[in-house]
PDB file of N, CA and C and ligand atoms in Angstrom:
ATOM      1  N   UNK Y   1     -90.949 -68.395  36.420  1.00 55.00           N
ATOM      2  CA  UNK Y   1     -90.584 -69.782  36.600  1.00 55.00           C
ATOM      3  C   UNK Y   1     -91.792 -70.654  36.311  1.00 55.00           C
ATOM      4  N   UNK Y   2     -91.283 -71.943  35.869  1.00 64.00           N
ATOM      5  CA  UNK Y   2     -92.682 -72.840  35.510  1.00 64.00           C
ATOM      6  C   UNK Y   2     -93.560 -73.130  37.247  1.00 64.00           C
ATOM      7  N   UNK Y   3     -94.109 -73.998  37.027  1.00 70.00           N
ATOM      8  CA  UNK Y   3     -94.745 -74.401  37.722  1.00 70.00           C
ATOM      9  C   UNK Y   3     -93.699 -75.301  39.075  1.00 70.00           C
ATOM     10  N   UNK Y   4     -94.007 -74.738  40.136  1.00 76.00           N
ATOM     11  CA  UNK Y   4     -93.385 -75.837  41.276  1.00 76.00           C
ATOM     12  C   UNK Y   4     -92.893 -76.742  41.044  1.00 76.00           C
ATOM     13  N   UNK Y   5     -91.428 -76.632  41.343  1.00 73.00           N
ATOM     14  CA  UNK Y   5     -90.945 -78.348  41.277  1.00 73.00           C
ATOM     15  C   UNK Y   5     -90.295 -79.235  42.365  1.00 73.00           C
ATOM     16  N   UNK Y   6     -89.778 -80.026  41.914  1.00 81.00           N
ATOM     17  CA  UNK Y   6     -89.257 -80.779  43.412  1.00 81.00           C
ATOM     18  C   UNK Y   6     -88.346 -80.474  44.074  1.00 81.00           C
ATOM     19  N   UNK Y   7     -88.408 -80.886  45.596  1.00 91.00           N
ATOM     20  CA  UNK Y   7     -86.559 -80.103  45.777  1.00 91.00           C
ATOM     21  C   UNK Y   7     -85.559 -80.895  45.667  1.00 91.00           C
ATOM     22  N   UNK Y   8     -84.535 -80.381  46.012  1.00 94.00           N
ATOM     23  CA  UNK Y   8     -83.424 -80.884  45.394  1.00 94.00           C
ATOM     24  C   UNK Y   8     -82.785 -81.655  46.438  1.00 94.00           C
ATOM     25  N   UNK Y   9     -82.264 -82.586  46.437  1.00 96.00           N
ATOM     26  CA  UNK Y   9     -81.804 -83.879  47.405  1.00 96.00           C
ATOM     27  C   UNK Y   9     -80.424 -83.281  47.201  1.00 96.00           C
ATOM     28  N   UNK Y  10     -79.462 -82.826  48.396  1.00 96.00           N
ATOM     29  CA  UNK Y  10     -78.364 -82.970  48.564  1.00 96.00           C
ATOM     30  C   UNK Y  10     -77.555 -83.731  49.687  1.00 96.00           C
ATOM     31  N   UNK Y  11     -76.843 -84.459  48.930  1.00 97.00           N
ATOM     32  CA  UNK Y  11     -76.007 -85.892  49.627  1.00 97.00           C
ATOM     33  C   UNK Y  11     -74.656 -85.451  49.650  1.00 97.00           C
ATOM     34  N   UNK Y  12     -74.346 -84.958  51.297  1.00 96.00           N
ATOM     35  CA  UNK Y  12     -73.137 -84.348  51.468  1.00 96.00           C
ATOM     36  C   UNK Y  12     -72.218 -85.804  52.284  1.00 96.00           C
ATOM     37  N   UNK Y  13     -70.980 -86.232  51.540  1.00 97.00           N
ATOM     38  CA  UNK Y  13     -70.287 -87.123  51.830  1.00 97.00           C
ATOM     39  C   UNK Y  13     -68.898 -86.685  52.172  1.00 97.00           C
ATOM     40  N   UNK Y  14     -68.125 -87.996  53.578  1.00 96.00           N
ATOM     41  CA  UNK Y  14     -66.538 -87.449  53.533  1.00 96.00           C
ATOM     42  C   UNK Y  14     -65.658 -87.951  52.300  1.00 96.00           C
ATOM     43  N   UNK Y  15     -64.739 -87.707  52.130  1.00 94.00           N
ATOM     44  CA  UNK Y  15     -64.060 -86.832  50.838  1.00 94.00           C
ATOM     45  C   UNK Y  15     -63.883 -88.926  50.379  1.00 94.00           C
ATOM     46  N   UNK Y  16     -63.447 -90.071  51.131  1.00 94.00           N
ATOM     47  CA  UNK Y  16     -63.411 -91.422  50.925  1.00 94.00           C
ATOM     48  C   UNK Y  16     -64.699 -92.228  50.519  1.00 94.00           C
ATOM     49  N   UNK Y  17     -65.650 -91.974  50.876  1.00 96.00           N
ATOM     50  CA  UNK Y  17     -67.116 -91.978  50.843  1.00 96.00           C
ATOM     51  C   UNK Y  17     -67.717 -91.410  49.345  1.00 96.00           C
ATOM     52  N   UNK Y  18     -67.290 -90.186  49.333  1.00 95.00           N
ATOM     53  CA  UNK Y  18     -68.127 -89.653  47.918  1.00 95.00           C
ATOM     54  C   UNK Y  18     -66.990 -89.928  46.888  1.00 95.00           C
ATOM     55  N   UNK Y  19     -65.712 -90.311  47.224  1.00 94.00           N
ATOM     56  CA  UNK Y  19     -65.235 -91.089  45.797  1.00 94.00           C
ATOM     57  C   UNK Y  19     -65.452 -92.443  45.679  1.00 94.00           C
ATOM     58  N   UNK Y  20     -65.944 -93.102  46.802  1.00 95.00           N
ATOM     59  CA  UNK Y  20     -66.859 -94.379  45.967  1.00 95.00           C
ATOM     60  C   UNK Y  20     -67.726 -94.240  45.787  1.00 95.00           C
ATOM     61  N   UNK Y  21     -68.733 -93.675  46.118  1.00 95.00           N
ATOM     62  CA  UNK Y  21     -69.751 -93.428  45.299  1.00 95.00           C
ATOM     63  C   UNK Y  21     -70.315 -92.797  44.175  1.00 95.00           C
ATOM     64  N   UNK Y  22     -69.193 -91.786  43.576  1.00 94.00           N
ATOM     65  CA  UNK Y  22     -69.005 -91.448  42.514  1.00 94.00           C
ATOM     66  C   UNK Y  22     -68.420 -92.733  41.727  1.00 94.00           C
ATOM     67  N   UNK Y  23     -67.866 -93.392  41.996  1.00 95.00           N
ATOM     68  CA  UNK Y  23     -67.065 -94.167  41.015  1.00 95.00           C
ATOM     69  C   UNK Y  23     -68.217 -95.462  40.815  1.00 95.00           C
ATOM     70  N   UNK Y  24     -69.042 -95.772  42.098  1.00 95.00           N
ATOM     71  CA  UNK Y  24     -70.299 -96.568  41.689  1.00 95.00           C
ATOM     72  C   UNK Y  24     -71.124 -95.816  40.534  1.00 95.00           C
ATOM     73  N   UNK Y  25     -71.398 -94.689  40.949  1.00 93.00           N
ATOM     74  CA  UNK Y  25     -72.518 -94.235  40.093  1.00 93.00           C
ATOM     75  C   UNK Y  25     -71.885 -93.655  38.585  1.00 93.00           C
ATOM     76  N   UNK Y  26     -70.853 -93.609  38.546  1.00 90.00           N
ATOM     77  CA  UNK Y  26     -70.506 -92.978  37.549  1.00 90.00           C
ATOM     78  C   UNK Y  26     -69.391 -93.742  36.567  1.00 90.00           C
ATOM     79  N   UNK Y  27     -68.755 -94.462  37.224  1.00 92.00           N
ATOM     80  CA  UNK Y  27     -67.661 -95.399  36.921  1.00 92.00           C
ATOM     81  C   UNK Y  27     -66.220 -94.798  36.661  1.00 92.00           C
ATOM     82  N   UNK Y  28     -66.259 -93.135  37.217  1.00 89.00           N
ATOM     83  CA  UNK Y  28     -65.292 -92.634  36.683  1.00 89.00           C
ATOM     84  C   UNK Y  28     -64.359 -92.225  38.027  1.00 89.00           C
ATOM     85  N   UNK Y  29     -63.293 -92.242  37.919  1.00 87.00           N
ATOM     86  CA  UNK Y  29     -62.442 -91.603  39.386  1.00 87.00           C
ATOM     87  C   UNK Y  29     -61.682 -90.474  39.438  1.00 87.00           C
ATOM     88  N   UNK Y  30     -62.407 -89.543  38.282  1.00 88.00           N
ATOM     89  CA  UNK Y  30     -61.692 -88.219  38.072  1.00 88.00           C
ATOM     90  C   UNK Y  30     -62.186 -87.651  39.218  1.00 88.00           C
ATOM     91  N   UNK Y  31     -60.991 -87.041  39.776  1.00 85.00           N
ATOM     92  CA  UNK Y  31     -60.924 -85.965  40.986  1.00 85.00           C
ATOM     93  C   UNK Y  31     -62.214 -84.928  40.777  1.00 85.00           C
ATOM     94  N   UNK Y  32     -63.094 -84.579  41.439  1.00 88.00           N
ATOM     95  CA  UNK Y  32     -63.652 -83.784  41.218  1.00 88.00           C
ATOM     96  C   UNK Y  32     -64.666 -83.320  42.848  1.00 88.00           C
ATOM     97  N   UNK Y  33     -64.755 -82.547  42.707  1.00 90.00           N
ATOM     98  CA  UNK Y  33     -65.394 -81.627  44.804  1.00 90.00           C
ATOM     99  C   UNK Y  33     -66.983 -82.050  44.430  1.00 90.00           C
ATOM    100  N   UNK Y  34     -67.941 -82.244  43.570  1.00 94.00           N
ATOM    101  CA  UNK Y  34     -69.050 -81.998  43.245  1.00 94.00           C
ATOM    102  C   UNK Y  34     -69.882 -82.593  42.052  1.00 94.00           C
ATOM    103  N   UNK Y  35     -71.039 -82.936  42.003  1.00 94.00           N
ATOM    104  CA  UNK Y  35     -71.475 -83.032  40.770  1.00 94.00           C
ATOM    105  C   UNK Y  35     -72.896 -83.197  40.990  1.00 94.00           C
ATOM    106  N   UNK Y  36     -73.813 -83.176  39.707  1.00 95.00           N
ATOM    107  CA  UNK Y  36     -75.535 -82.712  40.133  1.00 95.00           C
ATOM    108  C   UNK Y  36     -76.180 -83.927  38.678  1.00 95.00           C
ATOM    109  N   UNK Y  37     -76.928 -84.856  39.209  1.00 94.00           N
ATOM    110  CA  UNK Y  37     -77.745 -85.778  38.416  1.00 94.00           C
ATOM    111  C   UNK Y  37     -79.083 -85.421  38.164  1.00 94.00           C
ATOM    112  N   UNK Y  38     -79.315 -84.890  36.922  1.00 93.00           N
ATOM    113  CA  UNK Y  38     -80.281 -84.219  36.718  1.00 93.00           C
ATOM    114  C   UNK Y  38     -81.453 -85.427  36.933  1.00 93.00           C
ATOM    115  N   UNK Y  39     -81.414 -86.422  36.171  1.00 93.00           N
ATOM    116  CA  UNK Y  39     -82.292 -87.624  36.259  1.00 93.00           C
ATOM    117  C   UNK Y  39     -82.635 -87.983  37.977  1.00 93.00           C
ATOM    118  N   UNK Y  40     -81.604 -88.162  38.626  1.00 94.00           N
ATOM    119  CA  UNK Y  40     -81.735 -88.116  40.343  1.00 94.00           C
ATOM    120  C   UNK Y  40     -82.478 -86.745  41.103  1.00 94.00           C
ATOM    121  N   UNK Y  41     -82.155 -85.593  40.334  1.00 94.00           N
ATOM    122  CA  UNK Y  41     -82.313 -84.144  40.973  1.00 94.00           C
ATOM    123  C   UNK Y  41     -81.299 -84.193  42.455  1.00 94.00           C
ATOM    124  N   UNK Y  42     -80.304 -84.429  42.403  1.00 96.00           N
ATOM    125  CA  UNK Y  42     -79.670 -84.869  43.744  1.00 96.00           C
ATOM    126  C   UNK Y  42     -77.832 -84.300  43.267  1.00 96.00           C
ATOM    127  N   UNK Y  43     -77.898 -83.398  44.089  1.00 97.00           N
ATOM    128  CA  UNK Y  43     -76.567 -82.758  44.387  1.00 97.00           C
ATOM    129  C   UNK Y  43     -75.699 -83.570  45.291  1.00 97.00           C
ATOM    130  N   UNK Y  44     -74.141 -84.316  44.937  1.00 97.00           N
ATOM    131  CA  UNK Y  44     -73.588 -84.742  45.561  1.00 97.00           C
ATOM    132  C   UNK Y  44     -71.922 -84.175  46.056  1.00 97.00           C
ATOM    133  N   UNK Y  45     -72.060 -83.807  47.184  1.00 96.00           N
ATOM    134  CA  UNK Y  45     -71.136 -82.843  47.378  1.00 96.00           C
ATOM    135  C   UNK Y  45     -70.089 -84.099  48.634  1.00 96.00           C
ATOM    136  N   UNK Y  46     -68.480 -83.447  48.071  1.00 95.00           N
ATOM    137  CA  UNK Y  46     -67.813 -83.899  48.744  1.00 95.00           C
ATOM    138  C   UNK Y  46     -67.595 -82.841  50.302  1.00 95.00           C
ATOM    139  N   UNK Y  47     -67.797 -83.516  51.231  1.00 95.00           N
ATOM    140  CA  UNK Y  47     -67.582 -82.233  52.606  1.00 95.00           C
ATOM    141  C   UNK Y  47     -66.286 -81.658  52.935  1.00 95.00           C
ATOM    142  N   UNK Y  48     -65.002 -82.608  52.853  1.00 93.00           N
ATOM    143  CA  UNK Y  48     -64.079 -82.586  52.730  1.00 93.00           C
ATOM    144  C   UNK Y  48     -63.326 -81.058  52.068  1.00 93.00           C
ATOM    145  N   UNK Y  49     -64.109 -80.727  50.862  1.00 87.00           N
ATOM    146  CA  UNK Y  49     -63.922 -79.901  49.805  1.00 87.00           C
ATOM    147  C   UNK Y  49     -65.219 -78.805  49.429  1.00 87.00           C
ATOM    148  N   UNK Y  50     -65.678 -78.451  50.145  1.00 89.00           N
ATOM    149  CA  UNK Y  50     -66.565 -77.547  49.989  1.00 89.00           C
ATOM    150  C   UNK Y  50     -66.870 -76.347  50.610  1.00 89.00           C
ATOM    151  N   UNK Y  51     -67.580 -75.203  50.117  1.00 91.00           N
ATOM    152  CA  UNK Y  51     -67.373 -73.882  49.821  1.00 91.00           C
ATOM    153  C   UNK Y  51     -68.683 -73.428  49.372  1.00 91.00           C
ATOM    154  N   UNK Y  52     -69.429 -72.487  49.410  1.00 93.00           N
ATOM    155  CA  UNK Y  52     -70.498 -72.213  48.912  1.00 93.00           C
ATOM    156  C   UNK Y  52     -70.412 -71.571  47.687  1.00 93.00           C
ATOM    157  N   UNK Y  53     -69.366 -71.509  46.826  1.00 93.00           N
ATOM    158  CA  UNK Y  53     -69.293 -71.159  45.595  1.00 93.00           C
ATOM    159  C   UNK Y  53     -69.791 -72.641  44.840  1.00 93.00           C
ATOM    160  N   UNK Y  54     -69.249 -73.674  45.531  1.00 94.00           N
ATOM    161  CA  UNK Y  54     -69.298 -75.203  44.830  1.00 94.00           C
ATOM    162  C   UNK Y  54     -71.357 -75.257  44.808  1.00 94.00           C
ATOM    163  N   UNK Y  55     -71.047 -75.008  46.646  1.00 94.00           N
ATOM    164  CA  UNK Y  55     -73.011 -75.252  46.555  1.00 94.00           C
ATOM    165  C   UNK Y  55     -74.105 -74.796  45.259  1.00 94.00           C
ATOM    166  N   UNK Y  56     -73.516 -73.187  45.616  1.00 95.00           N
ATOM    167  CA  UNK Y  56     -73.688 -72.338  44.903  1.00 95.00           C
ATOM    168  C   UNK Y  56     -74.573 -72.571  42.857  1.00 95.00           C
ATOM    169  N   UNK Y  57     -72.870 -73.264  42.453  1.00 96.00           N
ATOM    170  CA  UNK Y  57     -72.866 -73.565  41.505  1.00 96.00           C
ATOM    171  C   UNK Y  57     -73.656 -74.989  40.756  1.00 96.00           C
ATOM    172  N   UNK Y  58     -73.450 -76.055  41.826  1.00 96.00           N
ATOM    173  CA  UNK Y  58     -74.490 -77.148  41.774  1.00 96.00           C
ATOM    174  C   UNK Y  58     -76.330 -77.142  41.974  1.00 96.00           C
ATOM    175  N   UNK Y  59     -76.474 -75.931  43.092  1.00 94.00           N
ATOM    176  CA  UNK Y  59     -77.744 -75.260  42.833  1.00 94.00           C
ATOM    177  C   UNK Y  59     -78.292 -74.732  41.507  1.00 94.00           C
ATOM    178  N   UNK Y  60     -77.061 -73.938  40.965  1.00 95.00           N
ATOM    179  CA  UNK Y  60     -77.775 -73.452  39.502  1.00 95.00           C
ATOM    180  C   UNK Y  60     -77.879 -74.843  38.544  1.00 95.00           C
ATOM    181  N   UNK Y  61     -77.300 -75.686  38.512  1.00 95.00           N
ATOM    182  CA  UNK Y  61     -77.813 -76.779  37.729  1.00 95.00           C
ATOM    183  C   UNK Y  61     -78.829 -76.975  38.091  1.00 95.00           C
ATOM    184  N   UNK Y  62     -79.297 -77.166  39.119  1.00 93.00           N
ATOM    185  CA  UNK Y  62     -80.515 -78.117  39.623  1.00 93.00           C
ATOM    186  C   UNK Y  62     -81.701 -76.835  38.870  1.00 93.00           C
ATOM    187  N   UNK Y  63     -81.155 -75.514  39.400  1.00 91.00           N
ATOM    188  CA  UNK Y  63     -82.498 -74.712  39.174  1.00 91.00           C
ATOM    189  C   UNK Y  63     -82.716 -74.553  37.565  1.00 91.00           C
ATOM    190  N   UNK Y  64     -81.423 -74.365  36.937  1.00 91.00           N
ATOM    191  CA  UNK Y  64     -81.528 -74.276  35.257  1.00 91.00           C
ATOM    192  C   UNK Y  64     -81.943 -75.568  34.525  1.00 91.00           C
ATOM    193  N   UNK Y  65     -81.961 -76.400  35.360  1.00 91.00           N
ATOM    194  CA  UNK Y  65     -82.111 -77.593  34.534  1.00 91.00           C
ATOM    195  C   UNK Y  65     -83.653 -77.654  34.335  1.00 91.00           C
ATOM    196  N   UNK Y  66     -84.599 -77.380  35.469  1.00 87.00           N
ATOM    197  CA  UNK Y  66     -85.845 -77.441  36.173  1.00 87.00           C
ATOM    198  C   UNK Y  66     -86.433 -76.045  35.589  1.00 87.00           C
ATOM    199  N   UNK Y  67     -86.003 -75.092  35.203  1.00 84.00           N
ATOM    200  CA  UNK Y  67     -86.513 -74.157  35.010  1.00 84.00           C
ATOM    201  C   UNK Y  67     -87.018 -73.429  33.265  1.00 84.00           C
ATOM    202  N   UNK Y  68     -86.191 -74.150  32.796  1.00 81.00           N
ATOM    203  CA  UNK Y  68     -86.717 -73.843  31.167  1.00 81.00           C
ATOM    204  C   UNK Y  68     -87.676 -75.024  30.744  1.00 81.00           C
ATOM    205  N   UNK Y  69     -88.519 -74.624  29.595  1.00 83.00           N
ATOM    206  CA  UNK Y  69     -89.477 -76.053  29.105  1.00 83.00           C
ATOM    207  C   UNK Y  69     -88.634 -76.612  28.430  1.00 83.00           C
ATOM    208  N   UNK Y  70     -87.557 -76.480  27.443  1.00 88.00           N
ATOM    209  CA  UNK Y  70     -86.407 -77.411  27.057  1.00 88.00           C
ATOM    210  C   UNK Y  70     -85.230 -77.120  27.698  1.00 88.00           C
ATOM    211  N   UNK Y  71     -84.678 -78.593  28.367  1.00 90.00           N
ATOM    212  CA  UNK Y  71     -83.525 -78.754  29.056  1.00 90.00           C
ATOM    213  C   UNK Y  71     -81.955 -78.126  27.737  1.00 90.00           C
ATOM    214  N   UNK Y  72     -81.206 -77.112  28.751  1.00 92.00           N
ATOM    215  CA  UNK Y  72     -80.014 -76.593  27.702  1.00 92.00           C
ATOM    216  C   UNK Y  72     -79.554 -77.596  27.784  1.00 92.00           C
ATOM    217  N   UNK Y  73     -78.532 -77.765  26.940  1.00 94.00           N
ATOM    218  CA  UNK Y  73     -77.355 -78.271  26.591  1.00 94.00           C
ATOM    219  C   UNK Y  73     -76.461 -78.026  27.839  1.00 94.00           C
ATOM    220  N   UNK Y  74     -75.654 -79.233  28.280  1.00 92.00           N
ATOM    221  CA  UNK Y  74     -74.668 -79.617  29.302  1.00 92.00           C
ATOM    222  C   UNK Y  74     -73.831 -78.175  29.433  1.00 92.00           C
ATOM    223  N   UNK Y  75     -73.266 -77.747  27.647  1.00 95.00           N
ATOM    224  CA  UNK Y  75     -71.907 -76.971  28.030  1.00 95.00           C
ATOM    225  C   UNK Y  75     -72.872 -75.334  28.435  1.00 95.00           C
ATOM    226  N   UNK Y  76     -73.991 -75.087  27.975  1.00 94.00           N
ATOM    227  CA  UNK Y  76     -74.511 -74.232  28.217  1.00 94.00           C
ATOM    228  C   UNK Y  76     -74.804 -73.634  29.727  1.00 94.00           C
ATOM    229  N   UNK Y  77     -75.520 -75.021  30.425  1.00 93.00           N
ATOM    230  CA  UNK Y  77     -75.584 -74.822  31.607  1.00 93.00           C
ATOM    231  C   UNK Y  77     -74.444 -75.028  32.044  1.00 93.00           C
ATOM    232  N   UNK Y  78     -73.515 -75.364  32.222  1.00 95.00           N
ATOM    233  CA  UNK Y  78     -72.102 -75.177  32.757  1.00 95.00           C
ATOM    234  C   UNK Y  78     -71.733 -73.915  32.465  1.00 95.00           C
ATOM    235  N   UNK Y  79     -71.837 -73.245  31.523  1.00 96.00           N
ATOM    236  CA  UNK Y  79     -71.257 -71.822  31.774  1.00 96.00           C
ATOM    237  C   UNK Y  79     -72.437 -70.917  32.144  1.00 96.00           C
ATOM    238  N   UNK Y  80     -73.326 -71.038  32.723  1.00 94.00           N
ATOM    239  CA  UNK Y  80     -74.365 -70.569  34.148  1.00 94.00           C
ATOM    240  C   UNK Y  80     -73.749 -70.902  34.967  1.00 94.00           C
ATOM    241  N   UNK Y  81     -73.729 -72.177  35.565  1.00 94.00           N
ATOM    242  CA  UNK Y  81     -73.377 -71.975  36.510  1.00 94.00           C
ATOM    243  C   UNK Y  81     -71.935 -71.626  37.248  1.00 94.00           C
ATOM    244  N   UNK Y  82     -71.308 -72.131  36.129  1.00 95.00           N
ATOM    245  CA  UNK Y  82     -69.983 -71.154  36.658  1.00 95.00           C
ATOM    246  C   UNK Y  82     -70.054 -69.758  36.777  1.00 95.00           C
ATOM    247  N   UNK Y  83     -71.405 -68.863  36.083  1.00 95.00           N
ATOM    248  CA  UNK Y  83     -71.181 -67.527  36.798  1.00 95.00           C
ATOM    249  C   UNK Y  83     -72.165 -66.951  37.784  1.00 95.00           C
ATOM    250  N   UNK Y  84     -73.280 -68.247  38.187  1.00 93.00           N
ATOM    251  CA  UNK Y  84     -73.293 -68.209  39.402  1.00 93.00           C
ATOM    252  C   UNK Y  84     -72.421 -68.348  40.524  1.00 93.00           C
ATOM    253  N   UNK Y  85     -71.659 -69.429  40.455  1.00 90.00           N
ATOM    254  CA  UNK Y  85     -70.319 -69.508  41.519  1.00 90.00           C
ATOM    255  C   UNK Y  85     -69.742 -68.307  41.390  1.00 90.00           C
ATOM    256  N   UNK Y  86     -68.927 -67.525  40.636  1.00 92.00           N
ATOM    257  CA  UNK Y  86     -68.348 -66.739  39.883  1.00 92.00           C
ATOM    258  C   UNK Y  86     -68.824 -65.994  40.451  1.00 92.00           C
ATOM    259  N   UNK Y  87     -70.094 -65.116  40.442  1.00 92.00           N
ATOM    260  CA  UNK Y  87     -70.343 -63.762  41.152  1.00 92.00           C
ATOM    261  C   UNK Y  87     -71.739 -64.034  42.168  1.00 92.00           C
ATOM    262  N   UNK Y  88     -71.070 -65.163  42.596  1.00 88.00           N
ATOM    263  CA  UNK Y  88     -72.008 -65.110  43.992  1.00 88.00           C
ATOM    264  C   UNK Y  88     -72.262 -64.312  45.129  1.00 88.00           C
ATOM    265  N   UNK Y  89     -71.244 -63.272  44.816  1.00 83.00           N
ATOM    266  CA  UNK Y  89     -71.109 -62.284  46.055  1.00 83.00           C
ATOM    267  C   UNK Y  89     -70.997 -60.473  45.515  1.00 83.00           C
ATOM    268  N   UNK Y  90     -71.220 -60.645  44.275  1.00 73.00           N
ATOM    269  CA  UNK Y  90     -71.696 -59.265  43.332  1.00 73.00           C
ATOM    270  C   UNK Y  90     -72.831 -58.886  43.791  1.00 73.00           C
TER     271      UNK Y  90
HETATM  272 ZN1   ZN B 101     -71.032 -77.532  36.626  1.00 93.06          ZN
END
């Protein structure tokens, strides 16, 4: 791993709460349990809807994002971390 990095800010909200604030920060109101701002480093999890596969999986963004000297590509790291969630318990 590179050199030490920062940790990761997670902002756990109730399920009314983190859809406005998704829809502030994002402008979008697609249903969704989770999401990770690489620019923020800040995991925002709905409480309402969560599971440690979700944690799980928003962790590997934070760590894949932070961990190579060039940042992958969105769809790349999305299919990490879906198999972190995925075999979190292999
Ligand atoms: Zn993802």
């Amino acid at each position: 791993m590179r050199k030490r990095v920062k940790k990761v800010i997670i902002n756990i909200y109730p399920k009314k709460l983190f859809q406005k604030i998704r829809y502030r920060i994002t402008g979008s109101k697609r249903p969704i349990r989770s999401w990770y701002i690489y620019e923020r480093n800040t995991i925002y999890i709905n409480a309402d809807d969560v599971h440690e596969g979700i944690l799980a999986h928003e962790m590997a963004h934070a760590i894949i994002d932070h961990y190579m000297r060039v940042r992958p590509p969105r769809a790349t790291t999305e299919i990490l971390a879906r198999y972190v969630d995925e075999h979190l318990h292999y």
